[in-house]
Structures are given as C-alpha cells and as structure tokens.
C-alpha cells in the first residue's frame, strides 16, 4: 500500500511551491483583481517550460506524460498559492478533452501549443442565468457555425482556443473554436472571484470544429477536471488554515495570544479535521483518475463535495480569525474567500455533485 | 499511488478471511448487525468469550503482542487488516475484552515485569481474564490529573482509599489499571502512581451505573483500605502520569474502530424506505445528508489508508491519525439521528421486531457516550490545536500549584 504521492511527485511539488513563492503567485492574483493581468501571462510560459502544462499530454505531442498524480499534486500547490494561471481551463478541461476525444489532426493542431505554453484555452459552458445542463444551453451549431453567448468564461479574455458546449440538432456537443477568428467578440465581465479574468464571449456564426457529441463526454470531462480542482480546493483550504494558525500565535488580546482562546482553537481544529478528510478523499479520486477506475464518478463527487466543504469552512473562518484585518482588501484572506466560491460554482454546485454521488451509489458503482 | 495490500498484507488478509469464513457468516446490510450484543448481558459475555477463544486458538488475538508474551509478534498493519475483515462478519460484538487486549496489556509490556505479564497475558488473550481502566473520578475526568484517590505506602504494600467512576466493564473485571495520588504536596501531575489492582481484593466495591441508553456498562468503584503489594506498582513512584499516558495513547489509537451503523446500513435503509413524498433516496434533503455522511465515512477510510501506508513503510503516521475518534463519533450520532427519522412515527416504537430500526434507535441512545468516553470532543479539539497546530496552551490556574492548594467548585468537585 502506498496511499501517498510518490517521491518524484513530492519533489516536483516542492519545486512548484518554490516557484510560486518566488514569483509571488498571490501578488499576481492580486494584480489581476486590481486590473493588471499581464504578469499572469509571463508566468504561464515559465510554467510550461517547467513541464507543468504537459503532465497529461503524450510525449509525441509535446507533453511529458508524467501523469495525473503529478497534475493533482501541482493543482494542490496552485490552489494553495491562489495562482491566477489558467491551468484548470487550459489543461484539466481543454487538454483533457482533446487527449480523450480529439482526432489525430485536432491533437496535432492544439496539444503541442498547449503543452509548450504558446497558447492558453478556455472552457465555455455557462450562459449566464440559463447555465447548467448542456442539454438546456441556448448556443446552437448549424452548418458548421456557432451562434450564442457564453458567460462567464474563466480565462476567456486571453485564450486562443475555446472548448464550447453547444447544441446541434437537439444534441449536446463539444466544439473547438478559434477565438481570433471572425464571428467572435469578447468582453471582460466582473465576477465574484476576479482572480482570473472572465469573459463574455459572443459567437456570431463562428466556425467550429466538432470534438465530440453527447452529454456523456461532457460529464466525463467535468468529473475528471473536478478531481484536479478538488486538489486546488484542498490546497486553498490548507493555506487558509496556515494563515489563521500563524496569526493566532502572534496576535495578542486580553494579555494572551488569541490562539490560546478555545473558541479560536476549536475553529482551527475543525478546519484541520475537514481538510484531512478532504485530502484523503482527493487522494482516492486521484488514484481513480489515474487508473480510470470504475469508481471514478463517485470518487470525483466525493472529493469535490468534501473539498468544497473544507474550503468554505477554512476560507470564512480564516477571515474571522483575523478580525477586522481579515475584512480588509489589503490582506489576502479575501482572495481565498473569493476563490472558494468560484471553484465551488465552476463545474456546477453541490446539488449536481450530490446527485452524481447518490446515483453512483445506487447503481452499485462502488462497494459499500 | 495505490492502496492495494503489500504481498504480505494480501496473504495475511486471505488467511484471515478464510479463518472468518470457516467460523462465521457474512452479515447482510439489513441484519441490523451490531445492535444485539449489549455490554451488560451475561449471555453476551459468554458468546464473546467463546469467539475470543476461537480467535486465540487460530492466532488472531494479540496480533501485535510480542511472542514472548503469548502474542503473534505481528504488525499494526496486520491488526488493522484483521479488523477490517472481521467487521464484515456476524460475530459476537460485546465489548468486554478490548481494554485488556488493546490498552491494559500494552501498558504492562512497557511498565511491568516479565513475571507479572506472563501471569495475565495468556488469560487475557482467551477472554478468561477481563481488565478495566480505573482512571476517571468524580473530581477528575477531562482533567484526569485532578484525581484524588489516595495511595499510602505501608511496608511492602500500598493502601488505597477513594473512588473511581465511569469504569467500563468494572462489574466483570478481574483486574484494573489504577492511577492514584501518593503525594498531595506536589503539583498535580507529579504526585501520581499507577498500580495493577486485583478487583477481588477486600475493600473493593463495584456499583453499576445505569446509562442513558438503559444498560449498565460502566460503574462506580469504591476503595476502602484496599491493599496492593508494591510488586504490582507500574513504573516508579510519582511516574503515574507517564504510565497513564501510555494507556491513553493506546486508547485513542484503538478507538478509530467503527461502531455500527456504518454507511452501508444507513444507505440500505434509505434505499428501502418510502416516505410520504416518495422514495427516501429521491429526496434532495436526504441525498444531501447521505452525501455528507458518505464523504466523512470515505474520508476516514482513506485517512486510515494513509496511516496504513505510513505503517507499511515503517514510518510513523502523520497527524491525521488524531482525527479518527472525533470524526467517527460525530457521524455515528448523525447517522443514528437520520436513520431513526426515516422510520417516521414508527421510529419511536422500541420493539425488537425490526433489527434495523432497533439498530438505529440503540445507536441514537448510545452515541452520546462515544463523544465523551476516551476524551471528549472538546478535549480532542484542544489536543489537535495544541499538539498538531502548535497553538499555545489555555491559561491554567493550577499550573505549578501544590495539589492540595488547587481551587475546586462549590460542591467540592
Ligand atoms: C461510555 C463511557 C465509558 C467510559 N469508560 C471509562 C473507563 O473505562 N475508565 C475511565 O477511567 N473512564 C471512563 N470514562 C470516562 C471518560 O473518560 C470521561 O467521562 C471523560 O474524560 C470526561 O470526563 P467527565 O465525565 O468528568 O466530564 P468533564 O471533564 O467534567 O467534562 C464536562 C464537559 O466539560 C468539557 N470540558 C472539560 N474540560 C474542558 C476543557 N479543558 N476545554 C473544553 N471543554 C472542557 C467536556 O468536554 C465536557 O463537555 C467513560 C465515559 C463514558 C461516557
């Protein structure tokens, strides 16, 4: 039994932590939210050089194919540093979809560029208020062109490529769209997160390239991405706990460190417990992802629900532990509080995943 | 990354499984497994004893004990593997021997001598000797070191006077590990000493206490000039706190075990229940609760995998081992609550005709005890905050003060 990251993955994780600390990913996140997203672009190219964008891309397509476990470990660090890098959009979702469903030509065209960090990509599913199920979306493809509006699209302003969820002849499909082509206009939209730029993308008879048809493929891609995102969530929660613990040891009130007050102690202990449960569930999901196990749907839902719960507890109680300071723009607590909400909503909220989980158990996907 | 057994682990699991299949039946999820064997029923004790003998004969008792003390000399990992397998079978589940097997004997291994250990080890393994833990007192529970039972040296003996409380299984026990105060002029953790007490000694009186669940598993134990020979002292005079901590560490570690109902049982119940609004499993509120219980159950299962990984690589498990009892006792209470709700109005009826209902009702009534015994939820949170997260200790009014000068409440406790 080795229910832990292998040593080489741990080494990569340390390297990632070093890089994100040196380049100050949190400050980069702050730049984006303050309207200067430029640094994020430079970091993206450097991350590609370190091989972070090629972990699940085969070597003959420019990747390093190190695998999902490494990608999950990296996701943990990105989440811990609230990095604004478009990793979830470009890699967990779009590269993943290309690897699994792309034709040789599609893979050749896009995967090397993604692996090398020459481009980034976005996943365009939501449609404002009518978002959610692929089979309810309004974006339509007919005669090889797409019309409709997608918003918010995380990382949509910078991306060269979009993977768009749309309907064609009453069926859901996933389509590749080049965003510099004609018939595409983009506008920045404000979101509750703000740490990644979000776009509203209008397609007006934009040319598309069909990747794959069917709700099943959409569900598959989202649940695979959910595993990596669960690691970002656990990482974010851990960062909140670390901040709160450090502050609780330093801040004095009534002549003693606030960390000696039990109300604070118990809060932080509860965060620890929730995070450890979430971490364990995420490990199992990483295993299921890396081995294509039949348990994956249940494992992904479990990891996502439990990571979301831990992150929520940690993000809000970190603000609380910091007192008035925690409520300021200047402190980083709010970056995590915001990111928590974005990660929880991206890919669908709790109801969606509770249903996946219970339906998976009902159909006997896992042994109880 | 994988969570398969090591080849040796797999081999061990196979053997354990074969043993269990030979001697017991697998239990279906609707059997209400776990509700029957109370802890204050002499017939349950006999059943448990018989099963313990079968295990001992086959080498599945004292798995981690040293061979020189009649144990198997096995690993913690093997112990866990065996428990995982056993949990699936219909075996007597009365809890009579766990203190002796899991906590008391390991304390003796560390603090007693070979001659003394050999007097007990074989009998404990076969369920022929039952042990209890004489720690808590009316004046010392969470704050165990506030205990007052006195030990006074008299020649080769010690004379014990005072009272213990909440002593699980005291009414059946042959021996107990006792911690008592030998010096009230020292600070409270310093004047303590531990002993092996023969429960049949003159002057020991055990009075069962009725619990909120209706049964009487724990007791008051009174000592009236009870004599203990000095040869039965554990550790040095004044080292009682250290000795007691060994026992408590073993206690925390072992309490990670599962108590029914487990998730399979609550899920099975929900799957077979139709409410006014339709099938229970289609109800979003019930789905939400079940999903949350599943996340916690699996979170514990996989956390145990992490512990097992560390153990199988010869490493010390990380701080995640400290969450087990806190998580398990909380979800036990919540699934008991949800389960009994699913029976709607009939959930009130306590007739034993439906094993599943009885299981959830019993769990509803005994789960509060799990949040208290072996360290309360609050104490466990303190421990995580201080030992794992490194937060400063609470302000303490009794620090460095001689025991006799420490303030007490209006009732003297
Ligand atoms: C089913 C069961 C079996 C038991 N078996 C045994 C046994 O075999 N042997 C034995 O020696 N003991 C046994 N106990 C006793 C058990 O260890 C104590 O009940 C427990 O340690 C709590 O002590 P107490 O009952 O004195 O409660 P108290 O310590 O008085 O606690 C009362 C409340 O105050 C809280 N509290 C106390 N101190 C703090 C603090 N520092 N911070 C925050 N909150 C605090 C507690 O969490 C609790 O909620 C058993 C108890 C139960 C319920």
Coordinates of C-alpha atoms and ligand atoms in Angstrom, one line a residue, chain A residues 262 266, chain B residues 98-99 103 132-144 164-170 177 211 217-218 248 251-252 366 368-379 382 394, ligand 1:
Chain A
X262 CA -10.6 27.9 22.9
X266 CA -11.7 24.7 18.2
Chain B
X98 CA -10.8 -4.5 24.3
X99 CA -9.4 -2.8 27.4
X103 CA -4.7 -0.9 26.3
X132 CA -10.8 -2.3 33.3
X133 CA -9.3 1.1 33.4
X134 CA -9.6 2.8 36.8
X135 CA -8.8 6.4 35.8
X136 CA -11.8 8.8 35.9
X137 CA -13.1 10.1 39.2
X138 CA -15.9 12.4 40.2
X139 CA -13.3 15.1 40.5
X140 CA -11.2 14.1 37.6
X141 CA -12.4 13.3 34.1
X142 CA -11.1 15.5 31.3
X143 CA -8.9 16.9 33.9
X144 CA -7.7 13.4 34.9
X164 CA -13.4 5.8 40.7
X165 CA -16.3 6.4 38.3
X166 CA -17.4 5.6 34.7
X167 CA -15.3 2.4 34.9
X168 CA -16.4 0.4 31.8
X169 CA -16.9 -3.3 32.5
X170 CA -15.8 -2.9 36.1
X177 CA -5.1 -0.4 35.9
X211 CA -26.6 4.8 31.4
X217 CA -21.8 -0.8 31.1
X218 CA -19.9 1.5 33.4
X248 CA -4.5 6.8 26.9
X251 CA -6.9 4.1 23.8
X252 CA -7.0 6.9 21.3
X366 CA -25.6 5.2 22.9
X368 CA -23.6 10.4 23.0
X369 CA -21.3 8.2 25.1
X370 CA -18.9 7.9 22.2
X371 CA -18.4 11.7 22.1
X372 CA -17.4 11.6 25.8
X373 CA -15.5 8.5 26.6
X374 CA -11.8 8.3 25.7
X375 CA -11.5 12.1 25.6
X376 CA -14.5 14.3 24.9
X377 CA -14.9 16.1 21.5
X378 CA -13.7 19.3 23.2
X379 CA -10.6 17.8 24.7
X382 CA -7.8 21.1 22.3
X394 CA -5.0 27.7 27.6
Ligands
LIG1 C1 -19.3 5.4 27.8 C2 -18.2 5.8 28.6 C3 -17.2 4.9 29.0 C4 -16.2 5.3 29.8 N1 -15.3 4.4 30.3 C5 -14.3 4.8 31.1 C6 -13.4 3.8 31.7 O1 -13.5 2.6 31.4 N2 -12.4 4.2 32.5 C7 -12.3 5.5 32.9 O2 -11.4 5.8 33.6 N3 -13.1 6.5 32.4 C8 -14.1 6.1 31.5 N4 -15.0 7.1 31.0 C9 -14.9 8.4 31.5 C10 -14.5 9.4 30.5 O3 -13.1 9.3 30.2 C11 -14.9 10.8 31.0 O4 -16.3 10.9 31.0 C12 -14.4 11.9 30.1 O5 -13.0 12.0 30.1 C13 -15.0 13.3 30.5 O6 -14.8 13.5 31.9 P1 -16.0 13.9 32.8 O7 -17.1 12.9 32.6 O8 -15.5 14.1 34.2 O9 -16.5 15.3 32.2 P2 -15.9 16.7 32.5 O10 -14.4 16.6 32.4 O11 -16.5 17.3 33.7 O12 -16.4 17.5 31.2 C14 -17.7 18.1 31.2 C15 -17.8 19.0 29.9 O13 -16.8 20.0 30.0 C16 -15.9 19.9 28.9 N5 -14.6 20.3 29.2 C17 -13.9 19.8 30.3 N6 -12.6 20.3 30.3 C18 -12.6 21.1 29.2 C19 -11.5 21.9 28.6 N7 -10.3 22.0 29.0 N8 -11.8 22.5 27.4 C20 -13.1 22.5 26.9 N9 -14.1 21.8 27.4 C21 -13.8 21.1 28.5 C22 -16.0 18.5 28.4 O14 -15.7 18.4 27.0 C23 -17.5 18.2 28.7 O15 -18.3 18.6 27.6 C24 -16.1 6.7 30.2 C25 -17.0 7.6 29.8 C26 -18.1 7.2 29.0 C27 -19.1 8.2 28.6

